[in-house]
Short mmCIF file of C-alpha atoms (C1' of nucleotides) in Angstrom, two decimals:
data_model
loop_
_atom_site.label_atom_id
_atom_site.label_comp_id
_atom_site.label_asym_id
_atom_site.label_seq_id
_atom_site.Cartn_x
_atom_site.Cartn_y
_atom_site.Cartn_z
CA MET A 1 -105.36 9.99 -9.23
CA THR A 2 -103.83 13.21 -8.43
CA LYS A 3 -105.77 16.68 -8.04
CA ARG A 4 -103.68 17.86 -11.11
CA GLN A 5 -105.10 14.50 -13.12
CA LYS A 6 -108.66 14.64 -11.83
CA ASN A 7 -109.01 18.80 -12.49
CA ALA A 8 -107.65 18.14 -16.00
CA LEU A 9 -110.37 15.41 -16.46
CA GLU A 10 -113.13 18.11 -15.19
CA THR A 11 -111.77 20.34 -17.78
CA ARG A 12 -111.94 18.03 -20.52
CA GLN A 13 -115.37 16.92 -19.49
CA LYS A 14 -116.32 20.79 -19.07
CA ILE A 15 -115.63 21.93 -22.85
CA TYR A 16 -117.35 18.93 -24.08
CA GLU A 17 -120.40 19.57 -22.43
CA THR A 18 -120.30 23.01 -23.31
CA ALA A 19 -119.39 22.43 -26.63
CA CYS A 20 -122.20 20.00 -27.07
CA SER A 21 -124.69 22.29 -25.93
CA LEU A 22 -123.89 25.22 -28.00
CA ILE A 23 -123.55 23.08 -31.30
CA GLU A 24 -127.09 21.81 -30.15
CA GLU A 25 -128.49 25.40 -29.77
CA LYS A 26 -126.76 26.93 -32.85
CA GLY A 27 -125.66 24.34 -34.82
CA PHE A 28 -121.97 22.88 -35.22
CA ALA A 29 -121.04 25.59 -38.38
CA ASN A 30 -121.87 28.40 -36.14
CA VAL A 31 -120.00 27.83 -32.88
CA SER A 32 -115.99 28.28 -33.24
CA VAL A 33 -113.77 26.85 -30.76
CA GLU A 34 -113.35 30.26 -29.13
CA ASP A 35 -117.40 30.56 -28.47
CA ILE A 36 -116.78 26.63 -26.50
CA THR A 37 -113.62 27.87 -24.54
CA ARG A 38 -114.78 31.18 -23.81
CA ALA A 39 -118.04 29.46 -22.42
CA CYS A 40 -116.47 27.24 -20.01
CA GLY A 41 -113.99 29.90 -19.06
CA VAL A 42 -110.71 28.45 -20.47
CA SER A 43 -108.52 29.13 -23.06
CA LYS A 44 -108.72 27.88 -26.63
CA GLY A 45 -104.91 25.89 -26.27
CA THR A 46 -106.71 24.07 -23.85
CA PHE A 47 -109.08 23.13 -26.11
CA TYR A 48 -106.15 21.49 -28.32
CA VAL A 49 -104.49 20.02 -25.63
CA TYR A 50 -107.55 17.58 -25.60
CA PHE A 51 -108.83 17.66 -28.75
CA LYS A 52 -106.77 17.66 -32.51
CA ARG A 53 -109.25 19.07 -34.29
CA LYS A 54 -113.11 21.03 -33.48
CA GLU A 55 -114.35 18.44 -35.34
CA ASP A 56 -113.49 15.46 -32.79
CA ILE A 57 -115.74 17.04 -30.32
CA VAL A 58 -118.63 14.97 -31.67
CA PHE A 59 -116.96 11.29 -31.61
CA GLU A 60 -116.69 11.75 -27.59
CA CYS A 61 -120.04 10.79 -27.78
CA CYS A 62 -119.96 7.61 -29.10
CA LYS A 63 -116.89 6.23 -27.93
CA GLU A 64 -118.86 4.34 -24.77
CA TRP A 65 -122.24 3.34 -26.34
CA PHE A 66 -120.63 1.89 -29.91
CA SER A 67 -118.73 -0.87 -27.56
CA ASP A 68 -121.20 -0.93 -25.04
CA VAL A 69 -124.03 -1.56 -27.53
CA ASP A 70 -122.45 -4.30 -28.98
CA ARG A 71 -121.94 -6.24 -25.62
CA LYS A 72 -125.20 -5.28 -24.62
CA ALA A 73 -127.18 -6.98 -27.76
CA ARG A 74 -124.79 -10.07 -27.37
CA GLU A 75 -126.11 -10.45 -24.18
CA HIS A 76 -129.82 -9.93 -24.76
CA LYS A 77 -131.91 -13.48 -24.63
CA GLY A 78 -134.56 -13.76 -26.93
CA THR A 79 -135.32 -14.85 -30.86
CA ILE A 80 -132.80 -13.00 -33.54
CA VAL A 81 -135.45 -11.02 -34.44
CA GLU A 82 -135.70 -9.70 -30.83
CA LYS A 83 -131.90 -9.19 -30.32
CA LEU A 84 -131.45 -7.32 -33.67
CA ALA A 85 -134.47 -5.05 -32.63
CA PHE A 86 -132.09 -4.54 -29.61
CA TYR A 87 -129.14 -3.48 -31.41
CA PHE A 88 -131.30 -1.49 -34.05
CA LYS A 89 -132.89 0.56 -30.80
CA GLY A 90 -129.63 0.93 -29.43
CA PHE A 91 -127.63 1.81 -32.01
CA MET A 92 -130.28 4.87 -32.97
CA GLU A 93 -130.59 5.21 -29.20
CA GLY A 94 -126.85 6.34 -29.37
CA VAL A 95 -126.58 8.25 -32.47
CA THR A 96 -129.74 10.37 -31.42
CA CYS A 97 -129.26 10.82 -27.79
CA GLY A 98 -127.44 13.93 -28.21
CA GLY A 99 -130.05 15.90 -30.44
CA ALA A 100 -129.62 16.10 -34.34
CA GLU A 101 -127.17 18.51 -34.98
CA LEU A 102 -124.44 16.59 -33.10
CA CYS A 103 -125.93 13.34 -35.25
CA ARG A 104 -125.63 15.67 -38.45
CA GLN A 105 -122.11 16.44 -37.68
CA TRP A 106 -121.65 12.85 -36.84
CA VAL A 107 -122.98 11.79 -40.18
CA ARG A 108 -120.41 14.79 -42.12
CA GLU A 109 -117.53 13.35 -40.20
CA VAL A 110 -117.79 9.62 -40.35
CA ILE A 111 -119.06 9.59 -44.52
CA ASN A 112 -115.31 10.81 -45.23
CA PRO A 113 -113.41 8.58 -46.39
CA ASN A 114 -110.68 6.26 -44.57
CA ASP A 115 -107.50 8.23 -45.82
CA SER A 116 -109.13 11.44 -44.61
CA PRO A 117 -106.42 13.74 -42.87
CA GLY A 118 -106.25 14.08 -39.50
CA GLU A 119 -106.73 11.20 -36.59
CA MET A 120 -110.07 10.81 -35.06
CA CYS A 121 -110.39 11.38 -31.91
CA GLY A 122 -111.24 8.21 -30.09
CA GLY A 123 -111.15 6.11 -33.41
CA LYS A 124 -113.10 6.50 -36.20
CA TYR A 125 -116.36 4.66 -36.59
CA ASN A 126 -115.68 3.12 -39.99
CA TYR A 127 -117.61 1.18 -42.60
CA ASP A 128 -116.08 -2.04 -41.92
CA LEU A 129 -119.71 -3.68 -40.43
CA GLY A 130 -117.66 -4.58 -37.39
CA HIS A 131 -120.05 -4.43 -34.96
CA MET A 132 -123.30 -6.19 -37.11
CA THR A 133 -120.93 -8.98 -38.67
CA ALA A 134 -119.50 -10.13 -35.13
CA PHE A 135 -123.47 -10.12 -34.22
CA LEU A 136 -124.85 -12.31 -36.61
CA GLU A 137 -121.34 -14.58 -36.28
CA ASP A 138 -122.76 -15.24 -32.89
CA ALA A 139 -126.11 -16.16 -33.74
CA VAL A 140 -124.83 -18.49 -36.34
CA LYS A 141 -123.05 -20.34 -33.70
CA GLY A 142 -125.20 -19.90 -31.29
CA GLY A 143 -127.52 -21.92 -33.81
CA LEU A 144 -129.94 -19.23 -33.97
CA LEU A 145 -129.46 -18.47 -37.60
CA LYS A 146 -128.08 -21.76 -40.29
CA LYS A 147 -124.22 -21.74 -40.89
CA SER A 148 -125.17 -20.95 -44.49
CA THR A 149 -126.13 -17.65 -43.60
CA PRO A 150 -124.48 -15.04 -45.42
CA VAL A 151 -123.79 -13.12 -42.84
CA LYS A 152 -121.60 -9.88 -44.76
CA THR A 153 -124.06 -9.40 -47.36
CA LEU A 154 -126.99 -9.14 -44.18
CA ALA A 155 -124.76 -7.30 -41.69
CA HIS A 156 -124.34 -4.67 -45.06
CA ILE A 157 -128.35 -4.91 -45.59
CA PHE A 158 -129.42 -3.96 -41.71
CA MET A 159 -126.50 -1.26 -41.65
CA CYS A 160 -128.02 0.23 -44.54
CA GLU A 161 -131.15 0.41 -42.79
CA LEU A 162 -129.89 1.94 -39.85
CA TYR A 163 -128.05 4.42 -41.81
CA GLY A 164 -131.19 5.35 -43.91
CA MET A 165 -133.09 5.48 -40.39
CA MET A 166 -130.59 7.81 -38.82
CA THR A 167 -130.28 10.24 -41.96
CA SER A 168 -134.03 10.48 -42.23
CA TRP A 169 -133.94 11.68 -38.45
CA CYS A 170 -131.54 14.04 -39.38
CA MET A 171 -133.34 15.42 -42.34
CA SER A 172 -136.50 15.01 -40.72
CA ASP A 173 -135.48 17.75 -37.43
CA GLU A 174 -136.40 14.75 -35.16
CA LYS A 175 -140.16 14.77 -36.08
CA PHE A 176 -140.17 10.52 -35.65
CA VAL A 177 -139.46 8.66 -32.72
CA PRO A 178 -136.88 6.12 -33.51
CA ASP A 179 -138.15 3.41 -31.07
CA GLU A 180 -141.71 3.57 -33.43
CA TRP A 181 -139.32 3.06 -36.94
CA VAL A 182 -137.59 0.27 -35.22
CA GLY A 183 -140.58 -1.40 -34.35
CA ARG A 184 -142.45 -1.15 -37.35
CA PHE A 185 -138.72 -2.53 -39.16
CA ALA A 186 -138.75 -5.40 -36.79
CA LYS A 187 -142.29 -6.50 -37.02
CA VAL A 188 -142.54 -5.82 -40.93
CA GLN A 189 -139.22 -6.31 -42.58
CA LEU A 190 -136.76 -8.16 -40.28
CA PRO A 191 -138.87 -11.62 -40.05
CA ASN A 192 -138.39 -11.05 -44.43
CA LEU A 193 -135.54 -10.71 -44.58
CA LEU A 194 -134.35 -13.29 -42.03
CA ALA A 195 -137.16 -15.89 -42.74
CA PRO A 196 -133.89 -18.05 -45.18
CA TYR A 197 -131.58 -18.63 -42.33
CA ARG A 198 -133.81 -18.55 -39.52
CA VAL A 199 -133.15 -22.38 -37.92
CA LYS A 200 -136.51 -24.17 -36.75
CA MET B 1 -128.38 35.14 -77.36
CA THR B 2 -125.47 37.83 -77.50
CA LYS B 3 -121.82 36.39 -77.97
CA ARG B 4 -121.37 38.13 -74.60
CA GLN B 5 -124.11 35.87 -72.89
CA LYS B 6 -122.91 32.48 -74.14
CA ASN B 7 -119.79 33.31 -73.33
CA ALA B 8 -120.76 34.19 -69.81
CA LEU B 9 -122.77 30.36 -69.99
CA GLU B 10 -119.26 28.62 -70.98
CA THR B 11 -117.32 30.18 -67.94
CA ARG B 12 -120.32 29.39 -65.47
CA GLN B 13 -119.89 26.02 -66.89
CA LYS B 14 -116.35 25.47 -66.99
CA ILE B 15 -116.39 26.72 -63.43
CA TYR B 16 -118.69 23.93 -62.63
CA GLU B 17 -116.66 21.54 -64.24
CA THR B 18 -113.37 22.13 -62.90
CA ALA B 19 -115.06 22.36 -59.46
CA CYS B 20 -116.48 18.99 -60.01
CA SER B 21 -113.18 17.36 -60.93
CA LEU B 22 -111.09 19.10 -58.25
CA ILE B 23 -113.57 17.63 -55.45
CA GLU B 24 -113.51 14.01 -56.62
CA GLU B 25 -109.96 14.17 -56.86
CA LYS B 26 -109.06 15.79 -53.47
CA GLY B 27 -112.10 15.97 -51.37
CA PHE B 28 -114.48 19.17 -50.66
CA ALA B 29 -112.67 20.34 -47.83
CA ASN B 30 -109.61 20.11 -49.48
CA VAL B 31 -110.30 23.02 -52.49
CA SER B 32 -110.59 26.07 -52.11
CA VAL B 33 -112.87 28.61 -54.41
CA GLU B 34 -108.94 29.87 -55.83
CA ASP B 35 -107.92 26.46 -56.70
CA ILE B 36 -110.72 25.81 -58.85
CA THR B 37 -111.17 29.40 -60.19
CA ARG B 38 -106.99 29.28 -60.84
CA ALA B 39 -107.65 25.76 -62.45
CA CYS B 40 -109.81 27.00 -65.24
CA GLY B 41 -108.39 30.60 -65.63
CA VAL B 42 -110.87 33.01 -63.82
CA SER B 43 -110.85 35.07 -61.08
CA LYS B 44 -112.32 34.39 -57.58
CA GLY B 45 -115.07 37.34 -58.15
CA THR B 46 -116.58 35.49 -61.01
CA PHE B 47 -116.83 32.37 -59.45
CA TYR B 48 -118.94 34.19 -57.29
CA VAL B 49 -120.74 35.81 -59.67
CA TYR B 50 -122.42 32.56 -60.95
CA PHE B 51 -122.68 30.67 -56.99
CA LYS B 52 -123.64 32.41 -53.87
CA ARG B 53 -121.11 29.94 -51.59
CA LYS B 54 -118.51 27.29 -52.71
CA GLU B 55 -121.06 25.07 -51.26
CA ASP B 56 -123.96 25.52 -53.91
CA ILE B 57 -121.85 24.31 -56.74
CA VAL B 58 -122.96 20.77 -55.60
CA PHE B 59 -126.35 21.59 -56.07
CA GLU B 60 -126.00 22.09 -59.84
CA CYS B 61 -125.42 18.39 -60.72
CA CYS B 62 -129.15 17.27 -58.99
CA LYS B 63 -130.93 20.36 -60.79
CA GLU B 64 -132.22 18.58 -63.59
CA TRP B 65 -132.36 15.08 -62.43
CA PHE B 66 -134.70 15.43 -59.51
CA SER B 67 -137.22 16.70 -61.67
CA ASP B 68 -136.45 14.09 -64.74
CA VAL B 69 -136.01 11.22 -62.66
CA ASP B 70 -139.54 12.07 -60.78
CA ARG B 71 -141.49 12.08 -64.66
CA LYS B 72 -139.39 9.55 -66.00
CA ALA B 73 -140.73 7.05 -63.63
CA ARG B 74 -144.34 8.69 -63.49
CA GLU B 75 -144.16 7.52 -67.11
CA HIS B 76 -142.26 4.17 -66.60
CA LYS B 77 -145.16 1.53 -67.71
CA GLY B 78 -145.13 -1.63 -65.68
CA THR B 79 -146.40 -2.96 -62.05
CA ILE B 80 -145.85 -0.60 -59.25
CA VAL B 81 -143.00 -2.66 -57.97
CA GLU B 82 -141.05 -2.42 -61.49
CA LYS B 83 -142.26 1.44 -61.19
CA LEU B 84 -140.56 1.90 -57.54
CA ALA B 85 -137.26 -0.04 -59.06
CA PHE B 86 -137.39 2.11 -61.39
CA TYR B 87 -137.48 5.37 -59.40
CA PHE B 88 -135.31 4.07 -57.23
CA LYS B 89 -132.76 3.33 -59.88
CA GLY B 90 -132.67 7.01 -61.25
CA PHE B 91 -132.62 8.37 -57.41
CA MET B 92 -129.37 6.31 -57.12
CA GLU B 93 -128.21 7.01 -60.43
CA GLY B 94 -128.42 11.02 -59.89
CA VAL B 95 -126.63 10.77 -56.20
CA THR B 96 -124.07 9.10 -57.61
CA CYS B 97 -123.43 10.08 -61.30
CA GLY B 98 -121.04 13.00 -59.95
CA GLY B 99 -118.95 10.35 -57.73
CA ALA B 100 -118.64 9.99 -54.07
CA GLU B 101 -117.16 13.18 -52.85
CA LEU B 102 -120.37 15.01 -54.74
CA CYS B 103 -122.36 12.55 -53.42
CA ARG B 104 -120.60 12.81 -49.67
CA GLN B 105 -120.73 16.71 -49.88
CA TRP B 106 -124.43 16.64 -51.30
CA VAL B 107 -125.57 14.89 -47.94
CA ARG B 108 -123.45 17.12 -45.62
CA GLU B 109 -125.65 19.84 -46.91
CA VAL B 110 -129.05 18.35 -47.47
CA ILE B 111 -129.19 17.37 -43.44
CA ASN B 112 -128.49 20.95 -42.73
CA PRO B 113 -132.29 21.81 -41.13
CA ASN B 114 -134.18 23.74 -43.17
CA ASP B 115 -134.06 27.50 -41.71
CA SER B 116 -129.94 27.29 -42.29
CA PRO B 117 -128.37 30.64 -43.35
CA GLY B 118 -127.71 30.49 -47.12
CA GLU B 119 -130.35 30.04 -49.90
CA MET B 120 -128.98 26.97 -51.75
CA CYS B 121 -128.72 27.68 -55.11
CA GLY B 122 -130.86 25.98 -57.81
CA GLY B 123 -133.64 25.14 -54.85
CA LYS B 124 -132.58 23.00 -51.62
CA TYR B 125 -133.85 19.38 -51.40
CA ASN B 126 -135.58 18.98 -48.36
CA TYR B 127 -137.25 16.09 -46.31
CA ASP B 128 -140.93 17.28 -47.88
CA LEU B 129 -141.27 13.61 -48.94
CA GLY B 130 -142.74 15.28 -52.19
CA HIS B 131 -141.04 13.46 -54.74
CA MET B 132 -142.33 9.93 -53.36
CA THR B 133 -146.00 10.82 -52.10
CA ALA B 134 -147.18 12.22 -55.78
CA PHE B 135 -145.16 9.35 -56.83
CA LEU B 136 -147.50 6.70 -54.77
CA GLU B 137 -150.43 9.04 -55.05
CA ASP B 138 -150.36 8.70 -59.00
CA ALA B 139 -150.00 4.49 -58.19
CA VAL B 140 -153.11 4.80 -56.12
CA LYS B 141 -155.32 6.99 -58.37
CA GLY B 142 -153.85 4.54 -61.61
CA GLY B 143 -155.63 1.75 -60.10
CA LEU B 144 -151.97 -0.17 -58.97
CA LEU B 145 -152.52 0.64 -54.84
CA LYS B 146 -155.66 0.36 -52.88
CA LYS B 147 -157.00 3.88 -51.98
CA SER B 148 -156.68 2.89 -48.08
CA THR B 149 -152.97 3.10 -48.93
CA PRO B 150 -151.08 4.88 -45.97
CA VAL B 151 -148.91 6.94 -48.81
CA LYS B 152 -147.07 9.34 -46.56
CA THR B 153 -145.95 6.23 -44.20
CA LEU B 154 -144.94 4.28 -47.39
CA ALA B 155 -142.86 7.67 -48.80
CA HIS B 156 -141.16 7.34 -45.36
CA ILE B 157 -139.98 4.46 -45.79
CA PHE B 158 -138.98 4.04 -49.08
CA MET B 159 -137.33 7.36 -48.42
CA CYS B 160 -135.62 5.73 -45.79
CA GLU B 161 -134.23 2.69 -47.94
CA LEU B 162 -132.61 5.93 -50.25
CA TYR B 163 -130.74 7.25 -47.70
CA GLY B 164 -129.56 4.24 -46.28
CA MET B 165 -127.90 3.11 -49.63
CA MET B 166 -126.57 7.05 -50.64
CA THR B 167 -125.08 6.85 -47.28
CA SER B 168 -124.02 3.39 -47.13
CA TRP B 169 -122.35 4.16 -50.77
CA CYS B 170 -120.59 7.06 -49.59
CA MET B 171 -119.20 4.97 -46.76
CA SER B 172 -118.21 2.32 -48.63
CA ASP B 173 -116.25 4.25 -50.78
CA GLU B 174 -118.07 3.07 -54.07
CA LYS B 175 -117.21 -0.92 -53.55
CA PHE B 176 -121.23 -1.31 -53.91
CA VAL B 177 -123.28 -1.29 -57.31
CA PRO B 178 -126.74 0.63 -56.77
CA ASP B 179 -128.17 -1.10 -59.61
CA GLU B 180 -127.39 -4.78 -57.46
CA TRP B 181 -128.77 -3.10 -54.32
CA VAL B 182 -131.38 -2.11 -56.07
CA GLY B 183 -131.93 -5.21 -57.37
CA ARG B 184 -131.97 -6.59 -54.23
CA PHE B 185 -134.34 -4.60 -52.35
CA ALA B 186 -137.15 -4.69 -55.56
CA LYS B 187 -137.11 -8.65 -55.04
CA VAL B 188 -136.56 -8.98 -51.46
CA GLN B 189 -138.07 -6.40 -49.34
CA LEU B 190 -140.38 -4.10 -51.93
CA PRO B 191 -143.23 -7.35 -52.38
CA ASN B 192 -143.12 -7.13 -49.10
CA LEU B 193 -143.89 -3.85 -47.94
CA LEU B 194 -146.22 -3.58 -51.02
CA ALA B 195 -148.50 -6.62 -50.55
CA PRO B 196 -151.05 -5.26 -47.97
CA TYR B 197 -151.77 -2.27 -50.31
CA ARG B 198 -150.89 -3.76 -53.94
CA VAL B 199 -154.89 -4.25 -56.11
CA LYS B 200 -154.93 -7.82 -57.14
"C1'" DC C 1 -119.02 57.42 -82.87
"C1'" DA C 2 -120.16 58.03 -77.77
"C1'" DC C 3 -122.24 55.83 -74.48
"C1'" DA C 4 -123.86 52.12 -71.49
"C1'" DT C 5 -123.42 47.51 -70.07
"C1'" DC C 6 -122.08 44.28 -67.57
"C1'" DA C 7 -118.64 39.95 -67.51
"C1'" DC C 8 -114.68 39.80 -65.28
"C1'" DC C 9 -111.16 41.07 -61.79
"C1'" DG C 10 -108.24 41.09 -57.97
"C1'" DA C 11 -106.88 43.60 -53.78
"C1'" DC C 12 -108.77 43.16 -49.30
"C1'" DC C 13 -111.36 42.19 -45.40
"C1'" DG C 14 -113.14 39.44 -41.32
"C1'" DC C 15 -113.16 35.80 -39.66
"C1'" DA C 16 -111.43 31.37 -37.56
"C1'" DA C 17 -108.81 26.82 -37.01
"C1'" DG C 18 -104.75 25.85 -35.13
"C1'" DT C 19 -99.96 26.50 -32.86
"C1'" DC C 20 -95.97 27.44 -29.13
"C1'" DA C 21 -93.50 29.52 -26.38
"C1'" DA C 22 -94.39 31.33 -21.43
"C1'" DT C 23 -96.24 30.59 -17.01
"C1'" DG C 24 -96.96 29.46 -12.66
"C1'" DA C 25 -99.43 25.87 -9.69
"C1'" DC C 26 -99.02 21.74 -8.75
"C1'" DC C 27 -96.46 17.52 -7.74
"C1'" DT C 28 -92.03 14.78 -5.67
"C1'" DG C 29 -87.82 13.02 -4.07
"C1'" DC C 30 -84.83 14.03 -0.62
"C1'" DG D 1 -90.87 22.40 3.69
"C1'" DC D 2 -88.14 23.28 0.04
"C1'" DA D 3 -85.65 23.08 -4.91
"C1'" DG D 4 -86.63 21.21 -8.70
"C1'" DG D 5 -89.12 19.22 -12.50
"C1'" DT D 6 -93.62 18.14 -14.63
"C1'" DC D 7 -97.38 19.82 -16.81
"C1'" DA D 8 -102.29 22.22 -17.52
"C1'" DT D 9 -103.16 26.17 -18.77
"C1'" DT D 10 -102.55 30.58 -21.43
"C1'" DG D 11 -103.65 34.06 -25.18
"C1'" DA D 12 -101.00 36.38 -28.90
"C1'" DC D 13 -99.73 35.08 -33.53
"C1'" DT D 14 -99.78 32.70 -37.90
"C1'" DT D 15 -102.09 30.64 -41.91
"C1'" DG D 16 -105.37 30.56 -45.22
"C1'" DC D 17 -109.97 30.72 -46.56
"C1'" DG D 18 -114.61 32.57 -47.76
"C1'" DG D 19 -116.66 36.35 -49.09
"C1'" DT D 20 -116.80 41.08 -51.12
"C1'" DC D 21 -116.47 45.52 -54.05
"C1'" DG D 22 -115.24 49.23 -56.59
"C1'" DG D 23 -113.07 49.03 -61.16
"C1'" DT D 24 -111.83 48.21 -65.77
"C1'" DG D 25 -112.41 47.10 -70.67
"C1'" DA D 26 -114.46 44.61 -74.12
"C1'" DT D 27 -118.93 44.46 -76.15
"C1'" DG D 28 -123.50 45.82 -77.56
"C1'" DT D 29 -126.51 49.69 -78.84
"C1'" DG D 30 -128.77 53.93 -80.85
#
DNA sequence: CACATCACCGACCGCAAGTCAATGACCTGC
DNA sequence: GCAGGTCATTGACTTGCGGTCGGTGATGTG
């Protein structure tokens, strides 16, 4: 990697980090692209070299952990309840780690229909249930769940729970601790939902 | 009511209805205030006579049913599970009746922190759990739930479920039927959640 | 009939997103 | 080490939209 390329990467990172802290401080709608570029000493044009749209900045933080939580949960040892609890914990960690404003903006963007104009930088997280179904299919193959398990339906139910936690967290102004929620869910609700499909 | 006042009401209604259909067709962000006013033959200024902000138009449709679903569910006869199922059904009905785009925009707005600038026309629905706690307290007083029921926690759990369904619906592009979800939830999950607190 | 009211108008303002031709620092191959 | 090309960066500019406000004329009122 040349010095030039290294600098470019640093610029991109600087823009991203400045944007995150400004958004968290003032709210996404109250931060302009020029606010961001002024704050980190680059020009407006530079921003648009690295991000197609202002909104794309919020997808940056999700890029890694979305593939990562998937991999980690797959590798996680334990019962299917433990595996799922781990996945839930990871999802909430990823969604909340940037703070409420970033999460809110992520939700605002991610609920857009798929044919929305403007390609998402870094790939859109869309409602294909991909992560969750793959994860549950692993559990079926691994002998943790019965072959007859309605993977798609379960995936759907679990994603629904995750979106509920995420949205509640956004709206409750960070008053609740995701770990506690996930803990309660794993203890009270998960076993009942999985009971019919578990291999004894 | 004078003829003048009647006309004014009609104008307001016309703006509201035109806005809804345009938003549903093209998406909230792709419809300008001028698109709306042009489509219904009034001027831009007139829009701002009736709505403080462009965003306020989406709160219009929620005004009635938010108080209404509360009242109706309170009056609904049956077990606590039946009452709750009724409330869930009503909530989802209200949230989805205007179509996915209106619902999406409602979510985008409603997740704003409370100190967001711009007063919401028609009152903001905020995360005070108000509807749900009142409803559960009724059930405690009515002898359907034990006195020791952690009303606030349960309200929180149930709102979380509702937000999950709502968000999933927005993201799944109307693929799922809210009634079926609520039916499944009421059958599979609700009884387990309520079991410890129900009066036999 | 004259005056007041008020629903409605649309030109105007300010701001922010996104564009693009120009620049010059850096890289590369001879 | 130099010449020529590449590419990260710039910031003035365009575009479009949200929101305002002084004006107007139809409607209601005394």
